[in-house]
Coordinates of C-alpha atoms in Angstrom, one line a residue:
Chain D
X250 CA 3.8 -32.3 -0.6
X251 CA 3.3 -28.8 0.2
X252 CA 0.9 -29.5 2.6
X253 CA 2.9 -31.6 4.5
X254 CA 5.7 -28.8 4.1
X255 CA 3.3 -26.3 5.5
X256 CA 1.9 -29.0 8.1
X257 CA 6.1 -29.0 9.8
X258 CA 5.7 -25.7 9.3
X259 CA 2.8 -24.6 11.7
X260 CA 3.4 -27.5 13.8
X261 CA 6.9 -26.6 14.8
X262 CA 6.4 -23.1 15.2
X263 CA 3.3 -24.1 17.1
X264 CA 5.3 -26.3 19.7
X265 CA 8.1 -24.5 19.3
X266 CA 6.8 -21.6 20.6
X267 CA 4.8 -23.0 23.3
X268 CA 7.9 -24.6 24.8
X269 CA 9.4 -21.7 24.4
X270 CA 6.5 -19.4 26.1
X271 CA 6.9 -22.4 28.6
X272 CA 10.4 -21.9 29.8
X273 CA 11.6 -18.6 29.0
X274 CA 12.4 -16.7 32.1
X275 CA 11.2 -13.1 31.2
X276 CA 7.1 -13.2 31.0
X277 CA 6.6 -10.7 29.0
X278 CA 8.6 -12.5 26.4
X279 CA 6.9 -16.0 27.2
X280 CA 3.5 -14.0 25.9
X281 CA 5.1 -12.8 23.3
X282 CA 6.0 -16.0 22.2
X283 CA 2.5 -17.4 22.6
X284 CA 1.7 -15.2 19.5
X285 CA 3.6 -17.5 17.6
X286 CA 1.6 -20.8 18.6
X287 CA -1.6 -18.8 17.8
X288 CA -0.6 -18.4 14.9
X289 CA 0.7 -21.6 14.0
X290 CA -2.7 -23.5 15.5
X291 CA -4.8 -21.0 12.7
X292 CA -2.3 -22.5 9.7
X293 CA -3.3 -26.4 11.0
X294 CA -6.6 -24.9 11.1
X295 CA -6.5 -23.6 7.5
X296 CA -4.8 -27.1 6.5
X297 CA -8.2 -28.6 8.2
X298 CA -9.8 -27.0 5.3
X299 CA -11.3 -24.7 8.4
X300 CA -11.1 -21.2 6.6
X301 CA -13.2 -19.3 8.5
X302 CA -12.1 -20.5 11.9
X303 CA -8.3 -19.8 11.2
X304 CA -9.4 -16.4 10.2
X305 CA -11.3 -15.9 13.5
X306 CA -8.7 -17.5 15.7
X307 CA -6.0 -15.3 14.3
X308 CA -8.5 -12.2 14.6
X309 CA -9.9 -13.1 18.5
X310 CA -6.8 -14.9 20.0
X311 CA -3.8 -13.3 18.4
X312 CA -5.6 -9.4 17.9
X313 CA -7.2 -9.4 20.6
X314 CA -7.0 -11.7 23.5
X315 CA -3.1 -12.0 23.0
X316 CA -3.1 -7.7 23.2
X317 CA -5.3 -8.1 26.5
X318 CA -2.8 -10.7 28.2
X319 CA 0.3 -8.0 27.5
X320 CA -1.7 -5.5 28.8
X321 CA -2.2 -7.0 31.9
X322 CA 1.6 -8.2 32.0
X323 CA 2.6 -4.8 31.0
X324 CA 0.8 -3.0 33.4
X325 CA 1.0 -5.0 36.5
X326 CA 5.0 -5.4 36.4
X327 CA 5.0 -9.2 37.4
X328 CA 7.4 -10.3 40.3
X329 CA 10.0 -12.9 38.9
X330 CA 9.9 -15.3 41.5
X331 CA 6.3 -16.3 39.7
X332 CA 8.3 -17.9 37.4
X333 CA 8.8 -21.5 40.1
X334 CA 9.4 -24.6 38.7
X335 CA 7.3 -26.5 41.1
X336 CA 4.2 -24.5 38.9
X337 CA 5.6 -25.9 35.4
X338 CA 5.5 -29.4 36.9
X339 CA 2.2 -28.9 37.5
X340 CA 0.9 -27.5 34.7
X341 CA 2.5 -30.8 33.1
X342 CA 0.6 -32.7 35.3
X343 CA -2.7 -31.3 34.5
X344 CA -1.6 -31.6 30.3
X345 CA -0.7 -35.0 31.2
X346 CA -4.4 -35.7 32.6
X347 CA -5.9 -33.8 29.8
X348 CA -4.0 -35.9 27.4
X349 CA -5.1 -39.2 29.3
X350 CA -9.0 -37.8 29.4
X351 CA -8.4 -36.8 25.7
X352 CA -7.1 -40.3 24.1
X353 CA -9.7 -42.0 26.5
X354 CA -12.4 -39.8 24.8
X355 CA -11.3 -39.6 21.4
X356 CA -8.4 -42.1 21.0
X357 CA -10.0 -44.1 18.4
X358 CA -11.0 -41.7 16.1
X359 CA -8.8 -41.4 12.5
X360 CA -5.6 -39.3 13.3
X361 CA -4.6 -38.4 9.9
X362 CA -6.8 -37.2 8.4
X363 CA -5.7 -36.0 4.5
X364 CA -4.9 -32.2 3.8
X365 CA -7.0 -30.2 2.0
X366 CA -5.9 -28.8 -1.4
X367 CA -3.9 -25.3 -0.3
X368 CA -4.8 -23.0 -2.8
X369 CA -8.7 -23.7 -2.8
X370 CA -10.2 -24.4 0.3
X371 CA -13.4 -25.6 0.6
X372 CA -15.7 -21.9 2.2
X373 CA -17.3 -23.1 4.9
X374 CA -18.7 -19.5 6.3
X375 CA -21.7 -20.4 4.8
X376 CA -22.0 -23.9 6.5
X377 CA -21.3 -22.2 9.7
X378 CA -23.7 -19.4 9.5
X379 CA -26.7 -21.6 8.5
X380 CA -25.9 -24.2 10.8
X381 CA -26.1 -21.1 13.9
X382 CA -29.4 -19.7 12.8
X383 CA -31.4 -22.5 11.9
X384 CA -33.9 -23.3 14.6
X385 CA -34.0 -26.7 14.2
X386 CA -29.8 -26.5 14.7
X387 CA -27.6 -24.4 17.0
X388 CA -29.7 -21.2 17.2
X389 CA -30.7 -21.7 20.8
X390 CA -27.6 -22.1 21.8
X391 CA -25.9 -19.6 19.8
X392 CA -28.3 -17.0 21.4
X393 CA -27.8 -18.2 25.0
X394 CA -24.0 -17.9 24.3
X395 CA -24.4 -14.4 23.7
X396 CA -27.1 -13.1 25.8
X397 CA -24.1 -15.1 28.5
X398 CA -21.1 -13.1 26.8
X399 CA -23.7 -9.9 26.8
X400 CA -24.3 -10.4 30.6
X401 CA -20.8 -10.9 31.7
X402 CA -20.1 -7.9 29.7
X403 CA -22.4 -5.7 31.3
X404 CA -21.3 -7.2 34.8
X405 CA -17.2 -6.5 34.1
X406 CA -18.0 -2.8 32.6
X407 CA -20.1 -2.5 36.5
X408 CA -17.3 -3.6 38.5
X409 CA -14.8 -1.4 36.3
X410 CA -16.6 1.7 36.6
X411 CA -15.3 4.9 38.6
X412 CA -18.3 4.8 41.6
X413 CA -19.2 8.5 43.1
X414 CA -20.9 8.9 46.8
X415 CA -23.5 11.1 46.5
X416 CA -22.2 13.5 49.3
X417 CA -18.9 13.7 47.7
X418 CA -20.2 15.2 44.4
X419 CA -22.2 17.3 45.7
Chain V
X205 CA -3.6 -19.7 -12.4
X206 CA -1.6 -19.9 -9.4
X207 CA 1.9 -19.2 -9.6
X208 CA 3.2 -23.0 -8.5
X209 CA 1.3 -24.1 -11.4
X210 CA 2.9 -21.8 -13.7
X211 CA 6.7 -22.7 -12.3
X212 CA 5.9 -26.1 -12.9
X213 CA 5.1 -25.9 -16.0
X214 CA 7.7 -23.8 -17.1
X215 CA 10.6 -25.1 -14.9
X216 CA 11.8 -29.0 -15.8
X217 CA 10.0 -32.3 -13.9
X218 CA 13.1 -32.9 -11.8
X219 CA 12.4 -30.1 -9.6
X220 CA 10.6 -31.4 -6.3
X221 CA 7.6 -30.0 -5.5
X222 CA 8.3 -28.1 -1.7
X223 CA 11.1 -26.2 -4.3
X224 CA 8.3 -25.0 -6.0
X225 CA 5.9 -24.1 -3.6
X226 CA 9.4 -22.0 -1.9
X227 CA 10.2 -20.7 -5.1
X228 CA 6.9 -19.2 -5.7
X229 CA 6.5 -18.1 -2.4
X230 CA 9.9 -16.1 -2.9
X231 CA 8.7 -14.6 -6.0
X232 CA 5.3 -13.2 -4.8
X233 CA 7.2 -12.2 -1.8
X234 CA 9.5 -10.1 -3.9
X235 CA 6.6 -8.8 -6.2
X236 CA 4.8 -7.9 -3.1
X237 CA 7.9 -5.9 -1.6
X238 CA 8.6 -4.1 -4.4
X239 CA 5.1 -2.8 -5.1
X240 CA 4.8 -2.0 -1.2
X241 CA 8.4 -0.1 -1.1
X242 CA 7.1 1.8 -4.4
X243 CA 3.9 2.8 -3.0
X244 CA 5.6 4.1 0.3
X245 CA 8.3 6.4 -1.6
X246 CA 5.4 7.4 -3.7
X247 CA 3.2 8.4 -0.5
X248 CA 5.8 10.0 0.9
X249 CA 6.5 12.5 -1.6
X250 CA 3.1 13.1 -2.1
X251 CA 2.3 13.1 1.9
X252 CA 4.8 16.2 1.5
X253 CA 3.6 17.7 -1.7
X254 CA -0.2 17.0 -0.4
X255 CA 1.2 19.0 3.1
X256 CA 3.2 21.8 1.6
X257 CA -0.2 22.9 -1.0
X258 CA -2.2 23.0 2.1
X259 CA -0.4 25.0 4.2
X260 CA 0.3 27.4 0.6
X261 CA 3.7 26.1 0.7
X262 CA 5.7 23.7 -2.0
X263 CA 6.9 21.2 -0.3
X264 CA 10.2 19.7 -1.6
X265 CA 11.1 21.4 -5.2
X266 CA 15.0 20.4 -5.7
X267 CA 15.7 16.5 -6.0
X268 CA 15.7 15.1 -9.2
X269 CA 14.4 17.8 -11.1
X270 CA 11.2 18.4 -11.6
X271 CA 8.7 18.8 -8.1
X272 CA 11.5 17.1 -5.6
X273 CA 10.4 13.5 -7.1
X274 CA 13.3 11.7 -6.3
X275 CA 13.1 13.5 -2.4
X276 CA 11.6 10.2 -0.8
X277 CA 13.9 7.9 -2.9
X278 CA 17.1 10.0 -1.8
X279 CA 15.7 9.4 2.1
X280 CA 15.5 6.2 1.8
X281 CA 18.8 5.8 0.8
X282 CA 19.8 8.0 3.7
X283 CA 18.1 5.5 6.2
X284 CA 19.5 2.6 4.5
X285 CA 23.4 4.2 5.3
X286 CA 22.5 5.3 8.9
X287 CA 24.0 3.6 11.5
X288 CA 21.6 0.9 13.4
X289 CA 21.7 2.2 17.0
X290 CA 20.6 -0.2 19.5
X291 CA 20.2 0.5 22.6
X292 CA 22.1 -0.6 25.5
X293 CA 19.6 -1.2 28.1
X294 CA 16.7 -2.1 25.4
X295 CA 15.3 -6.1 25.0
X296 CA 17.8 -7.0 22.6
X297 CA 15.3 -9.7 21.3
X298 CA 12.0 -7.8 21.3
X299 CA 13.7 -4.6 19.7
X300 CA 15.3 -6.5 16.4
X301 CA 11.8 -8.9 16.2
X302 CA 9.3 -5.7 16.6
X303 CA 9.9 -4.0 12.8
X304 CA 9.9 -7.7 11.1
X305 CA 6.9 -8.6 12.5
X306 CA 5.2 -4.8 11.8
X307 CA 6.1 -4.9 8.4
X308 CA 5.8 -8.6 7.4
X309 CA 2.4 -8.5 8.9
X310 CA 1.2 -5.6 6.7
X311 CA 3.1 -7.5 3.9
X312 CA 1.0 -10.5 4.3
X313 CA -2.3 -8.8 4.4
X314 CA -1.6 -7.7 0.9
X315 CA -1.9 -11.3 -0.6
X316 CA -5.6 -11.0 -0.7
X317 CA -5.7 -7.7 -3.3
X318 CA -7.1 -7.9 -5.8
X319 CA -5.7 -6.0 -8.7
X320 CA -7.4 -6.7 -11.5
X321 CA -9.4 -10.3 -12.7
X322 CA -6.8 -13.1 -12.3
X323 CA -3.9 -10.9 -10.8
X324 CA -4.5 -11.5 -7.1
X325 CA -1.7 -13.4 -5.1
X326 CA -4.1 -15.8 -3.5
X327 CA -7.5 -15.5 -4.3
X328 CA -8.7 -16.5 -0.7
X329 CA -12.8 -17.0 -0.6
X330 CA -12.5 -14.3 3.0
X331 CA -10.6 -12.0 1.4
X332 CA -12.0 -9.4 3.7
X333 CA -11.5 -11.1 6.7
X334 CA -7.9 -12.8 6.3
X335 CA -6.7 -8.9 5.7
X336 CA -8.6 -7.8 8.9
X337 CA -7.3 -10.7 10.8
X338 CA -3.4 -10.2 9.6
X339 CA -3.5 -6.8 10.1
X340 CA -4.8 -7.2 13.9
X341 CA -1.0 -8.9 14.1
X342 CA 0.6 -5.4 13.7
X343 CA -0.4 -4.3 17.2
X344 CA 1.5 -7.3 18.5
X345 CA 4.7 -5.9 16.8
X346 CA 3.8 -2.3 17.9
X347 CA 3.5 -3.5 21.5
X348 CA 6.8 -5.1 21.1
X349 CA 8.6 -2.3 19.7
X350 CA 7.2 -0.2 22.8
X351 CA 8.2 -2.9 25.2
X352 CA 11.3 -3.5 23.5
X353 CA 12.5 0.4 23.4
X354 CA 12.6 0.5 27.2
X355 CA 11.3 4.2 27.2
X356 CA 8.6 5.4 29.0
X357 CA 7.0 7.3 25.5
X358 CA 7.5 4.4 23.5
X359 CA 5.8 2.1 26.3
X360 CA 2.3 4.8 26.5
X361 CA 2.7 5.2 22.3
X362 CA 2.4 1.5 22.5
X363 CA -0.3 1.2 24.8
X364 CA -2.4 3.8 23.1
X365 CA -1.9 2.3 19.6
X366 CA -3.0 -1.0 21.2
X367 CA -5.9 0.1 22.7
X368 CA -7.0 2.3 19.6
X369 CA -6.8 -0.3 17.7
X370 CA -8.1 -3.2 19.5
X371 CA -10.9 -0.7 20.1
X372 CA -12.0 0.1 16.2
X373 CA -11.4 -3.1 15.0
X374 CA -15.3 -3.3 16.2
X375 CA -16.5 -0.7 14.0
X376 CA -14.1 -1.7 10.8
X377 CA -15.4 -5.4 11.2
X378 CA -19.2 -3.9 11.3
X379 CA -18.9 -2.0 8.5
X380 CA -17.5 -4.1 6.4
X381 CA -20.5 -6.5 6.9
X382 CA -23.0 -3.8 4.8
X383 CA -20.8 -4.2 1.4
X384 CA -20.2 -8.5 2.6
X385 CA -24.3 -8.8 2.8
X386 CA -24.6 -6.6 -0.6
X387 CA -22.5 -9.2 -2.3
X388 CA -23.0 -12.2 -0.5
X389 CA -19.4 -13.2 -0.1
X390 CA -16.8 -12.1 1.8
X391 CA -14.3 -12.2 -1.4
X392 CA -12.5 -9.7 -2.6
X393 CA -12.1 -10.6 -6.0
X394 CA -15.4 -11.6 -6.5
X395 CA -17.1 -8.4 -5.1
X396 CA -15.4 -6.6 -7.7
X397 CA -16.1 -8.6 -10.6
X398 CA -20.0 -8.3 -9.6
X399 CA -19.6 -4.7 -10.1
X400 CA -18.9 -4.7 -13.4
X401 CA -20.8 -3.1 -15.5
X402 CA -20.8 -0.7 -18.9
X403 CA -20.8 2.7 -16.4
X404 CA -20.2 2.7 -13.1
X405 CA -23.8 2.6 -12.0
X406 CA -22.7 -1.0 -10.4
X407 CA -20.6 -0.1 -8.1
X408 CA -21.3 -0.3 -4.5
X409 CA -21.9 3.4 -3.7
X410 CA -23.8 4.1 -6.4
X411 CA -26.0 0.7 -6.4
X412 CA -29.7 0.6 -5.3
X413 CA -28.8 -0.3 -1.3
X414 CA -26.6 3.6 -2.1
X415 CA -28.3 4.9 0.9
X416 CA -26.6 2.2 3.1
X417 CA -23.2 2.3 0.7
X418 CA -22.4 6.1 1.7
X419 CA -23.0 5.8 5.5
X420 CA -21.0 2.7 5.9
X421 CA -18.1 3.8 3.8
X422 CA -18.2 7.3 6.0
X423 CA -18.6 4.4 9.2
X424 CA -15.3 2.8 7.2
X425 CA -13.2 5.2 6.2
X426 CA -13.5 7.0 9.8
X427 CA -12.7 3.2 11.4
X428 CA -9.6 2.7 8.9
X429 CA -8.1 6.2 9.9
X430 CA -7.5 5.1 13.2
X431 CA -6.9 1.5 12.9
X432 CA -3.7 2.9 10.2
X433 CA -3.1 5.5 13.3
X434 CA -3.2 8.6 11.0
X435 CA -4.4 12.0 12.3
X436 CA -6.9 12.9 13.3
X437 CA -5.9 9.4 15.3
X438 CA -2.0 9.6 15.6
X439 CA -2.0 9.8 19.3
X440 CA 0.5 6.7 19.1
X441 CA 3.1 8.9 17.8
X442 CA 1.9 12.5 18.7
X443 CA 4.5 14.4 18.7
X444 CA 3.6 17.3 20.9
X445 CA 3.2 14.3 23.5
X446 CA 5.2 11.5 23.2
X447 CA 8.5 12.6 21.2
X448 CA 7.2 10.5 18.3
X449 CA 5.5 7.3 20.3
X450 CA 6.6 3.3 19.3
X451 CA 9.4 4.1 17.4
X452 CA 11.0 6.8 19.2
X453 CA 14.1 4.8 19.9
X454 CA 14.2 3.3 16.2
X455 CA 16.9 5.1 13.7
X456 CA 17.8 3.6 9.7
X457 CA 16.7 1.1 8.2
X458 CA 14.2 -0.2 11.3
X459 CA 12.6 3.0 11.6
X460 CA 12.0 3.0 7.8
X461 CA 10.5 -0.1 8.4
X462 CA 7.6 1.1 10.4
X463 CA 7.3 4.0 8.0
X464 CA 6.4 2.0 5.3
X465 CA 3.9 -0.2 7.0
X466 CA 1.9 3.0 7.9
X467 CA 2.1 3.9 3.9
X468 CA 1.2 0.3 3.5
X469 CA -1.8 -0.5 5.7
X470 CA -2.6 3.2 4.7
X471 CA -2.6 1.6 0.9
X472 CA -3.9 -1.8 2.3
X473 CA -7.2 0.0 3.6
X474 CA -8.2 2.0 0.8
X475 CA -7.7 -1.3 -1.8
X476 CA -10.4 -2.5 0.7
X477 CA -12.5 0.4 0.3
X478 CA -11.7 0.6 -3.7
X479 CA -12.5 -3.5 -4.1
X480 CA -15.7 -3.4 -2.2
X481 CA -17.4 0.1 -2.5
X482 CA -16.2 1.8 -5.7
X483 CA -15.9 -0.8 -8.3
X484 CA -12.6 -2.5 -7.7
X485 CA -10.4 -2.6 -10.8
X486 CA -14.1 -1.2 -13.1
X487 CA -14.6 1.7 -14.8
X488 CA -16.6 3.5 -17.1
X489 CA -16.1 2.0 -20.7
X490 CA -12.7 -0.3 -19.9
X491 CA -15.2 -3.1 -20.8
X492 CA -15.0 -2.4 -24.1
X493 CA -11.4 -3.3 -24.0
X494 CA -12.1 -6.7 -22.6
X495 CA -10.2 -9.3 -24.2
X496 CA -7.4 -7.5 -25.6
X497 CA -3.6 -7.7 -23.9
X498 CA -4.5 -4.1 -22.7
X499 CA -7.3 -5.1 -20.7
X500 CA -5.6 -6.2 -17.8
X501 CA -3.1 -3.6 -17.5
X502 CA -5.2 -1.1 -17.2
X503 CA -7.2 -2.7 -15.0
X504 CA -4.8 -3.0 -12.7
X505 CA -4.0 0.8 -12.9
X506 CA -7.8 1.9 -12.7
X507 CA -7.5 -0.1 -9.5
X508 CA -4.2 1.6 -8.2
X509 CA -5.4 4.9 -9.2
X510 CA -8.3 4.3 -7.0
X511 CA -6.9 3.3 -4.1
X512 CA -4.3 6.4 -4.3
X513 CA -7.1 8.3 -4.4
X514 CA -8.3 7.3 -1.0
X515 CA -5.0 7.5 0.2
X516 CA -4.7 10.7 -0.8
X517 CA -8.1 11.7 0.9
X518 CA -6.1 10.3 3.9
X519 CA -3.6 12.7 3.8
X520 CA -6.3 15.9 2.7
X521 CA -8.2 14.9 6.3
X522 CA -4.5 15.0 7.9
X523 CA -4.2 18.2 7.3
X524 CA -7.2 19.1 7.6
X525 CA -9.0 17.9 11.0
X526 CA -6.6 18.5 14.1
X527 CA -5.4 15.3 16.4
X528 CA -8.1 14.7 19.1
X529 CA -7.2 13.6 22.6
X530 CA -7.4 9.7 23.6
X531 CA -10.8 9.8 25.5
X532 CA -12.2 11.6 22.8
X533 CA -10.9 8.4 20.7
X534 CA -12.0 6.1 22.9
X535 CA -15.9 7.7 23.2
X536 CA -16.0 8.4 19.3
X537 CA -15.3 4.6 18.7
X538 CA -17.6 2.8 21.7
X539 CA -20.4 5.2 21.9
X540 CA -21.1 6.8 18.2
X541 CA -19.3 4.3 15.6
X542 CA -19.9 0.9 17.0
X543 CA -23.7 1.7 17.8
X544 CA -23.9 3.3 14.4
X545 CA -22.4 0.3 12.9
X546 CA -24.7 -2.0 14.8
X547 CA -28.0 0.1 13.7
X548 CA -26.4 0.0 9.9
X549 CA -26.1 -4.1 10.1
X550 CA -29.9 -4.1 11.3
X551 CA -30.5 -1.7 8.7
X552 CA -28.6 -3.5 6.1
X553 CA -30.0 -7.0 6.5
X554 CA -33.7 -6.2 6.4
X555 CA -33.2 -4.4 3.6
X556 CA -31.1 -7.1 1.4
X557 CA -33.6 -10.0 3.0
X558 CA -36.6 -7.6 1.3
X559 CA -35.0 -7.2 -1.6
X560 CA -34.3 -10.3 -2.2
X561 CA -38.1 -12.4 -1.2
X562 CA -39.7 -9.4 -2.5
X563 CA -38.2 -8.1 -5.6
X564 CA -36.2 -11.4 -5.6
X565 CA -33.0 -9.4 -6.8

């Protein structure tokens, strides 16, 4: 029973928010309002029994990510004519498509699955962590994601860098 | 025991279950509050006290008696009464969201302390992490009290806390990694409890891996000054430069609001560094006591007694170290702490995976 409390819970805030980050007019109060479906996607998460990657999409999406999309908001003053309809349409009707190539894909797989117990939770850090280092499991591709990351990384911190001319230092 | 067990076996069968599970919410909510706003008025007198010594002054002397204790309580009160100025031209919305959001995210990191065996909110298995994670929401607020203020200070106080933050939460994650791999767990509670011991020659700091302990509570404690935004790493609310940063256009009962989230992520941090590198709720002898009704209670006050201690070494390097300008933030956290806290992690593990295939501790 509390789980399915806690289930209307997150999911309304989730959709909630997302409708809301949808349609407001003022952007900087749509992104705002994105924090909230973050947040309520990392309490079905933790309902999932999926501990660790709650934890981690609070701590990438809503820390961090979240604070880099204001930033850019914030600092680029955004004209308010973005904000067309004709734009929302379609951004429906690429969810619509994604929902179609979703259900085709996965449509006949168990939707409901049963809440875990709330107060204990199953860890599954451990799971995780062995099943990215083993070798005969996801290490490979574990290390190519980050040597990827690593690169792009190096490659944004190159284009962002002040460049000098030679002549002009001197 | 969690605390919807112990309502529903206390409180008749007829109640339904969601009651419950609101009921106990509300009451650790209201535990929670109440230990938070008593730590803050405590901090704040002894911010001023702390202040006053070391600049050979007293600090407040005349409210309530004996050392100005009941100072902080009487201001409080004081920002209670004030009148709740909003602005005209600020975001109506944002403005009234930004100090609920501060505060109730710095509330909800504090479900995961562990006071003493058995009294912790929610004993969640990454204890560390969900209090890392919540805490990374305050920014969020912080930005929106910036954005919401419509002033120009308010807007760079923001934008500096943001990027301060978002910045040592690298370092702060690393070096909580050293104490995770020492215990193997990334609980709380159960760190503590495997420093138990007759002395305190279990604890963290002082255990065999001591020589990676000391540097990567120095890597911590450096990490959770500026991620709590105090000085030497105030530039959000410098004064000298930005009137007093977020909250600048916050009076009453708001601006106490984000006063007492800096007391309690200022608390919130140290319980970290208390839980998992000096012992947690253990000391010296209270073993003996083990057992007996006593036992827990003083637990529970070894632990707080701890943790003020760090805060208090919060406010001794306030006054001590002056405020640093922002690149000098900003280089101190990419280019010394998070390599440092990189090498440590290398450090760390090969030294745990020795000791335990070779000495198979």
């Amino acid at each position: 029973m509390g789980e399915i409390l806690s289930f209307w819970f997150f999911a309304t805030l989730s959709v909630g928010c997302a409708l809301l980050s949808l349609f407001h007019k003022n952007v900087v109060h749509s992104a705002f309002a994105l924090m909230g479906t973050l947040v309520g996607v990392a309490g079905l998460f933790l309902l999932l029994g999926a501990d660790f990657l709650a934890m981690t999409q609070i701590l990438v999406y809503a820390g961090g990510i979240l604070i880099l999309i204001l930033f850019g908001l914030m600092l680029t003053r955004p004209e308010p004519e973005e904000r067309k309809l004709g734009r929302i349409w379609g951004g429906i009707g690429i969810l619509g498509a994604g929902t179609l190539l979703f259900v085709e894909r996965v449509g006949d797989k168990p939707w409901f699955v049963q809440a875990k117990d709330l107060a204990s939770p199953e860890p599954t850090v451990r799971e995780i962590g062995l099943e990215l280092l083993r070798r005969d499991s996801w290490l490979f591709a574990f290390e190519f994601a980050s040597i990827i990351l690593l690169a792009a990384l190096v490659a944004a911190a190159f284009i962002a860098r002040r460049r000098f001319n030679r002549e002009e230092i001197e | 025991m969690g605390i919807v067990q112990f309502l529903s076996d206390l409180l008749p069968e007829t109640i339904p279950y969601w009651a419950l599970v609101l009921l106990g919410a509300g009451i650790a909510f209201a535990i929670i509050i109440a230990f938070v706003s008593v730590v803050a008025i405590f901090s704040v007198w002894l911010e001023r006290k702390v202040a006053g010594h070391i600049q050979s002054r007293l600090g407040p002397m005349y409210v309530g008696g004996w050392h100005g204790w009941a100072q902080s309580i009487a201001d409080g009160i004081k920002l209670i009464l004030k009148e709740d100025v909003i602005l005209t031209d600020a975001d109506r919305p944002l403005f009234k969201l930004a100090p609920c959001i501060v505060l109730g995210t710095a509330l909800a990191a504090f479900v995961a302390v562990p006071f003493a065996p058995g009294v912790v909110p929610a004993d969640i298995n990454l204890g560390v992490f969900f209090i890392v994670a919540v805490s990374s929401l305050t920014t969020i607020g912080v930005l929106m009290a910036g954005w919401g203020s419509n002033n120009k200070w308010s807007l760079y106080g923001a934008m500096r806390e943001a990027a301060q933050v978002a910045s040592y939460e690298i370092p702060l994650g690393l070096s909580l990694m050293m104490p995770v791999m020492y215990f193997g767990s990334f609980s709380l509670s159960q760190a503590s409890e495997m420093q138990a011991g007759w002395g305190g020659l279990h604890w963290y700091i002082f255990s065999d891996s001591f020589w990676i302990a000391i540097p990567s509570f120095v890597l911590f404690f450096t990490a959770a000054l500026a991620e709590t935004k105090r000085a030497p790493f105030d530039l959000p609310e410098s004064e000298s430069e930005l009137v007093a940063g977020f909250h600048t256009e916050y009076s009453g009962i708001r601006f106490s609001f984000f006063f007492m989230e800096e007391y309690a992520a200022m608390y919130l941090m140290s319980a970290i560094g208390t839980a998992l590198w000096f012992g947690g709720w253990n000391f010296p002898g209270l073993y003996l006591l083990e057992g007996t009704a006593l036992f827990t209670p003083l637990a529970i006050a070894v632990f707080v007694v701890k943790s003020m201690f760090l805060v208090f070494v919060m406010m001794w390097v306030r006054w001590t170290v002056p405020r640093i300008r922002i690149d000098q933030v900003m280089a101190l956290g990419y280019k010394y702490l998070t390599p440092i806290g990189l090498f440590l992690v290398l450090v760390a593990s090969v030294w745990e995976y020795i000791k335990f295939s070779m000495m198979g501790v």
